[in-house]
Coordinates of C-alpha atoms in Angstrom, one line a residue:
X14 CA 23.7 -12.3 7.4
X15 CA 20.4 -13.9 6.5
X16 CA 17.1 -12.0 7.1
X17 CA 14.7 -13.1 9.6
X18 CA 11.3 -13.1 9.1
X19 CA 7.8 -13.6 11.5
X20 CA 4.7 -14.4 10.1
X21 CA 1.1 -14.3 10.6
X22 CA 1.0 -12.0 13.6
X23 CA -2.2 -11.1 14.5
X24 CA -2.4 -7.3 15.3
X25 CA -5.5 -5.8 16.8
X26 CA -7.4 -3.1 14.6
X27 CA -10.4 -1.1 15.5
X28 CA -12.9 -2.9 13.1
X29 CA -13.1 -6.4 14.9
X30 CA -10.5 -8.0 12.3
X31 CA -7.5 -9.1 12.3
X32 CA -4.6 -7.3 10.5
X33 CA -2.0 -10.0 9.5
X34 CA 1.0 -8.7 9.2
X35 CA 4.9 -10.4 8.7
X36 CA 8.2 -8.6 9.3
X37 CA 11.6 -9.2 7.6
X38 CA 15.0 -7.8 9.1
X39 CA 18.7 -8.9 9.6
X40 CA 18.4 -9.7 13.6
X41 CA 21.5 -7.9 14.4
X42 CA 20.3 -5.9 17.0
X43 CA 21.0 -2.1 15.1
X44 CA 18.2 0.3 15.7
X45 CA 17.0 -0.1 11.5
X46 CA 14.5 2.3 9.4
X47 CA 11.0 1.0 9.1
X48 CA 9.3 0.1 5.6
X49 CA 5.9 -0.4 5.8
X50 CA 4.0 -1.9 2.5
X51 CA 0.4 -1.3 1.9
X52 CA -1.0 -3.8 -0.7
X53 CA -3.4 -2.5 -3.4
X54 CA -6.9 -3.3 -4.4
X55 CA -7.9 -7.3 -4.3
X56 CA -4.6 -7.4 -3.5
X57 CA -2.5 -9.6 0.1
X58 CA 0.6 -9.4 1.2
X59 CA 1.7 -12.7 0.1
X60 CA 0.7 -11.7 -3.4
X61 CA 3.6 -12.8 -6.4
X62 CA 7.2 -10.9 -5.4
X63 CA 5.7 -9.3 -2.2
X64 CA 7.7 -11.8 0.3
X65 CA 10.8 -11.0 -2.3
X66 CA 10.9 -7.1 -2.3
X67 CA 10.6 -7.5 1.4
X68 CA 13.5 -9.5 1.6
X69 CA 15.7 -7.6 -0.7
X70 CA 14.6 -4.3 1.0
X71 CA 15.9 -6.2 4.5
X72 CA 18.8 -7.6 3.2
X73 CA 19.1 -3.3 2.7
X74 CA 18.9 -2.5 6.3
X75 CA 15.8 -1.9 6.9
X76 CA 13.1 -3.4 9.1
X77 CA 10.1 -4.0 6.5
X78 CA 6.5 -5.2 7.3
X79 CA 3.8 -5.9 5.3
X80 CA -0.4 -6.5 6.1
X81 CA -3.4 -7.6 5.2
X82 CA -5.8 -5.2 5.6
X83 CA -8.3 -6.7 8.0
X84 CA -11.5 -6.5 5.4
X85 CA -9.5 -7.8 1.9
X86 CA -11.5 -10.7 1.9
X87 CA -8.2 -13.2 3.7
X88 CA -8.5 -14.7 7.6
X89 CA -5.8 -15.5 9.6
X90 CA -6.8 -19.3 8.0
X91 CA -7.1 -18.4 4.5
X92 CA -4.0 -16.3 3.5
X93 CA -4.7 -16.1 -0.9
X94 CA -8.1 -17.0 -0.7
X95 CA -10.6 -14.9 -1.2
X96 CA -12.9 -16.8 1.1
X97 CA -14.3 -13.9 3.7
X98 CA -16.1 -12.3 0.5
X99 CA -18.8 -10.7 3.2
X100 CA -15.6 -9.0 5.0
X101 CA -14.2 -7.6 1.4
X102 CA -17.5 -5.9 0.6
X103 CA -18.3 -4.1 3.7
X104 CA -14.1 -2.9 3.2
X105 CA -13.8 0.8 2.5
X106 CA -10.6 3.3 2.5
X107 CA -11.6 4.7 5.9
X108 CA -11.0 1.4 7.2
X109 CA -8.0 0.9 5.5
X110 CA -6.4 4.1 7.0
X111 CA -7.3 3.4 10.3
X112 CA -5.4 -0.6 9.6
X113 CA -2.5 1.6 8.4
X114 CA -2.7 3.7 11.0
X115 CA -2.6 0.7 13.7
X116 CA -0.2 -1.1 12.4
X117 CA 2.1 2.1 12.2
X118 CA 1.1 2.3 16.1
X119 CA 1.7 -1.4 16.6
X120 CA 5.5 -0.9 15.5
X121 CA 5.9 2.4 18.2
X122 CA 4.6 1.0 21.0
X123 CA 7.3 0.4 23.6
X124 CA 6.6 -3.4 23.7
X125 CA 6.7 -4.0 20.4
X126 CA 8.6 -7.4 20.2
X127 CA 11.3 -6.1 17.7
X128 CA 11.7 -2.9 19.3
X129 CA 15.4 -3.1 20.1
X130 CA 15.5 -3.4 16.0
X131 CA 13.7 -0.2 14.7
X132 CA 14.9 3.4 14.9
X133 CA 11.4 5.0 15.5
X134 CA 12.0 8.1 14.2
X135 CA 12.9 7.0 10.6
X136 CA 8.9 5.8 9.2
X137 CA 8.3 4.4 5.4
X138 CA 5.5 4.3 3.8
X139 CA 5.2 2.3 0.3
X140 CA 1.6 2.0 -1.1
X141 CA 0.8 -0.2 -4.7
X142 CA -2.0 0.5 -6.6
X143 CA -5.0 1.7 -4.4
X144 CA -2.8 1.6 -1.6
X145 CA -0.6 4.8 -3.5
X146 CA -3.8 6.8 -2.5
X147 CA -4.1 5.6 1.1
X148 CA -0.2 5.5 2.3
X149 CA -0.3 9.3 0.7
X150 CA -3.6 10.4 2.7
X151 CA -2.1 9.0 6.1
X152 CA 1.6 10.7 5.5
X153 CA -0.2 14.0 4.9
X154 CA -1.8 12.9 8.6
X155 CA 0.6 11.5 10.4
X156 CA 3.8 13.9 11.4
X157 CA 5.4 10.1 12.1
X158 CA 6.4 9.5 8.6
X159 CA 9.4 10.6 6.7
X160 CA 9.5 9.2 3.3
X161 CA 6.8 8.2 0.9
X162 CA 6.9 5.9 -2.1
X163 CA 4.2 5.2 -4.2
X164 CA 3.9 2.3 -7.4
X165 CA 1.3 2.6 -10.0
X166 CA -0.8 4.2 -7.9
X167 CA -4.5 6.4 -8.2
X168 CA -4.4 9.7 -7.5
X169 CA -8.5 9.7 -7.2
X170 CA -11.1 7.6 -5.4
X171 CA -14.1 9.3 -6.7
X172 CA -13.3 9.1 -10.3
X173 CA -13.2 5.1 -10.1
X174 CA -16.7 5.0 -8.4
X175 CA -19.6 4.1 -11.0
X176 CA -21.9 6.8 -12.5
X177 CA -25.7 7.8 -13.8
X178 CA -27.3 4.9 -14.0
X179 CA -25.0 2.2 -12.3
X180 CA -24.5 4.2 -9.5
X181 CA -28.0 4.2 -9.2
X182 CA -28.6 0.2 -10.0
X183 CA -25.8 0.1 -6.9
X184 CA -27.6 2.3 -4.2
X185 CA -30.9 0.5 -5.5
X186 CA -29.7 -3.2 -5.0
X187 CA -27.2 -2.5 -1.8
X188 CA -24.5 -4.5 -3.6
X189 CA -22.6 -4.5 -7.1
X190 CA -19.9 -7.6 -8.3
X191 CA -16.7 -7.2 -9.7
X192 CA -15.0 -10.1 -11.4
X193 CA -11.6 -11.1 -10.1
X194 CA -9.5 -11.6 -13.0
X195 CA -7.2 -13.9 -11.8
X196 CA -9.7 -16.5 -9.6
X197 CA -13.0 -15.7 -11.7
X198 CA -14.6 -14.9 -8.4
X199 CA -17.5 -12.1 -8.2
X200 CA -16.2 -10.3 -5.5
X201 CA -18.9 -7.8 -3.8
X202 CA -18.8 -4.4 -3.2
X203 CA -21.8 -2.9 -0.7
X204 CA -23.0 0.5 -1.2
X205 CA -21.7 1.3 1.7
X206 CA -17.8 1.7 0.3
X207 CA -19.7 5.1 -1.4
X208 CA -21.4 6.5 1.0
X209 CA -18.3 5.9 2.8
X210 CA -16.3 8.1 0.3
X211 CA -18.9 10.4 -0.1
X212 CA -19.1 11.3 3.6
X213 CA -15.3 11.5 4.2
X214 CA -14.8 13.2 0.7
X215 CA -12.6 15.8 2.2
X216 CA -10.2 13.2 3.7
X217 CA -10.2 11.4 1.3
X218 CA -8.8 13.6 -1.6
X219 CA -5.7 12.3 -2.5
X220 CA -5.2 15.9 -4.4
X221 CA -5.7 17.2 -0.8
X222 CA -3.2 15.1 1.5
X223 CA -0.4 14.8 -1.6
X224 CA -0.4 19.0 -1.8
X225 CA 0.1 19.2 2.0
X226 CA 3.0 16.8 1.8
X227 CA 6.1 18.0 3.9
X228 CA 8.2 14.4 2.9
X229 CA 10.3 13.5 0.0
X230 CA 7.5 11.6 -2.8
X231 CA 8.9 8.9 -4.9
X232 CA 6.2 8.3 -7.9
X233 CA 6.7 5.3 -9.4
X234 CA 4.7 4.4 -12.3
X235 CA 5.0 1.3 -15.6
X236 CA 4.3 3.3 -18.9
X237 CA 2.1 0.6 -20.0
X238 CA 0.1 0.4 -17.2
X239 CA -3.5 -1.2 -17.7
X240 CA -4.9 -0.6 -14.7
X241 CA -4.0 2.9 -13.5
X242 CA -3.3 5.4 -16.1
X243 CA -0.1 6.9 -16.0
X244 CA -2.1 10.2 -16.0
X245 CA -2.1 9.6 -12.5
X246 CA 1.1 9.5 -11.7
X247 CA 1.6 13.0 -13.6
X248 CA -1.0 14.9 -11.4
X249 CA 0.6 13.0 -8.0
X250 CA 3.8 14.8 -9.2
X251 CA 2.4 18.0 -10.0
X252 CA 0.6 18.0 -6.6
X253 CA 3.4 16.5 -4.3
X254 CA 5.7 19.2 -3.0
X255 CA 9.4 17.2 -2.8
X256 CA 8.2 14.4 -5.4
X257 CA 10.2 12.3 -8.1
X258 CA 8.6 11.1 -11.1
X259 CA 10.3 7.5 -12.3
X260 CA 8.2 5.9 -15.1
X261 CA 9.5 2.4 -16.2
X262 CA 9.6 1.5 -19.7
X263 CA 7.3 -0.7 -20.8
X264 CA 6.6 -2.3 -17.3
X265 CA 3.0 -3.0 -16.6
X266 CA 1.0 -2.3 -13.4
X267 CA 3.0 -4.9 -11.3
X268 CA 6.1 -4.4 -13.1
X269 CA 6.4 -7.5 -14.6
X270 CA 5.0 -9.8 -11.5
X271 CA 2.6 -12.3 -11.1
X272 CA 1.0 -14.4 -8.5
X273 CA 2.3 -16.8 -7.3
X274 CA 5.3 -15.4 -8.3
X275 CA 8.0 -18.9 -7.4
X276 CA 11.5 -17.8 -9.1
X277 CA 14.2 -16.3 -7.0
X278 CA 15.3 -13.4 -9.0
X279 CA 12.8 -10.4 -9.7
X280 CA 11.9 -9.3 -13.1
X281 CA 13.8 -6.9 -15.2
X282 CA 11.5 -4.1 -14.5
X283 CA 10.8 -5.0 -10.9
X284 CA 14.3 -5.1 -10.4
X285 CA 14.7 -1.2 -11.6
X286 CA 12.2 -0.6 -9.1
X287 CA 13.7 -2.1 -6.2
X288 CA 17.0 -0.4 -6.8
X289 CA 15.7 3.1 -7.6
X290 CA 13.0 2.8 -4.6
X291 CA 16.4 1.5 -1.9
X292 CA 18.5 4.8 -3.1
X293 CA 15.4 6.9 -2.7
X294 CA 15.0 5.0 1.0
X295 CA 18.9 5.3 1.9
X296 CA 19.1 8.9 1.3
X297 CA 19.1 11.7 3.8
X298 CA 15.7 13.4 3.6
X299 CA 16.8 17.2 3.7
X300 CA 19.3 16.8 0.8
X301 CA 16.2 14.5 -1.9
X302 CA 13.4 17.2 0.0
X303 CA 16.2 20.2 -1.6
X304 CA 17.0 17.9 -4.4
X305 CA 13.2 16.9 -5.5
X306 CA 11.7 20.7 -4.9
X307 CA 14.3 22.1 -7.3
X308 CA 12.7 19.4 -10.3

């Protein structure tokens, strides 16, 4: 059976933007496990194999949705463009939990359109990137949530906040730039995203939520990762009570992606991911919680 897939809805989050989100299933009316994917930093969910992995991960039996954060710098127009530049600087990670957190609502409400398709009690979160932080933060949170899967993610916000002097130069001028590699844009960031951090700094200790984890971890990491050192993905497994640690040979910190990403077959690397990630999703949680604690 082919997967069936809605786009572009428009879900209502509590910072006057829309979250856009799409969800993939097999519309054969069985009550399905939910997957919910969190993009990363200058990251969309129609970035390179995003719309793939959510297919394969249907085609798996589950019911899989992925968002836009509402402040990524995307509109509901504009899906890969970042054209709201105003919206990505005033973004912060508190926003981006409380987007998680209504999307994860959106899905339990008893209207939700696809309800007859989800089995409510079964909640995944996947997080790339920044998101690893964030999707680990709100499972530490939200009792909902019973399986956590993280890929190349941070396992600290503060320690990729500027220092000394630029930290300074940033709190003096309201507003620092960061190049975006792959569209040469200078992207803002207002200095509001730190004071942000700084006054939620309990919360938002990813050291914090991963210790008080009660959910089996998958830690997914490439060991030539660029971006996020793999260092990170060594202290998320030290910290994470029920956690696996898979590092992928030489992947890098999309595992061998890129946007747009237009073949129909995934990557060699990506493609380890994907199958590793559905056995950790298809397994009973008591038996990789008993399984994971004893490694």
């Amino acid at each position: 059976m082919e997967v069936s897939k809605k786009q572009n809805l428009i879900i209502e989050g509590r910072h006057k933007k829309p979250i856009v989100a799409d969800v993939i299933f097999k519309d054969n009316g069985e009550q399905k496990p939910v997957v919910i994917f969190c993009h990363g930093y200058k990251g969309f969910k129609d970035w390179g194999a995003w719309d793939l992995m959510g297919e394969k991960i249907a085609e798996s039996g589950f019911f899989f949705v992925k968002f836009n954060f509402s402040h990524n710098g995307m509109s509901p127009e504009n899906l890969t463009d970042f054209l709201n530049i105003e919206a990505f600087g005033d973004n912060n990670y508190t926003k981006e939990l409380d987007d998680l957190q209504a999307v994860i609502d959106w899905i339990l409400l008893p209207n939700f359109d696809f309800a007859e398709q989800i089995d409510p009690v079964k909640i995944n979160l996947i997080g790339h990137s920044r998101a690893g932080g964030i999707v680990t933060i709100k499972a530490s949170e939200d009792k909902r949530i019973t399986k956590l899967l993280t890929l190349a993610s941070v396992c600290d916000f503060g320690a990729r906040f500027p220092k000394d002097d630029e930290l300074e130069a940033w709190e003096k001028k309201g507003v620092r730039y960061i190049t975006n590699s792959r569209t040469k844009q200078q992207l803002p960031h207002h200095y509001q995203f730190y004071k942000n951090y700084k006054q939620n700094k309990e919360r938002l200790s990813i050291k914090r939520a991963a210790k008080s984890l009660e959910i089996p971890h998958l830690i997914v990491h490439g060991s030539s990762d660029t971006s996020v050192s793999i260092a990170d993905a060594g202290n998320l497994f030290e910290w994470s009570p029920a956690s696996k640690l898979l590092l992928v040979e030489n992947a890098d910190h999309v595992f061998g992606t890129s946007h747009p990403w237009e073949k129909k077959e995934l990557p060699k690397e990506f493609k380890y991911v994907l199958d590793k990630s559905l056995d950790f999703l298809k397994a009973d949680e008591n038996e990789l919680i008993e399984e994971f604690s004893e490694e």
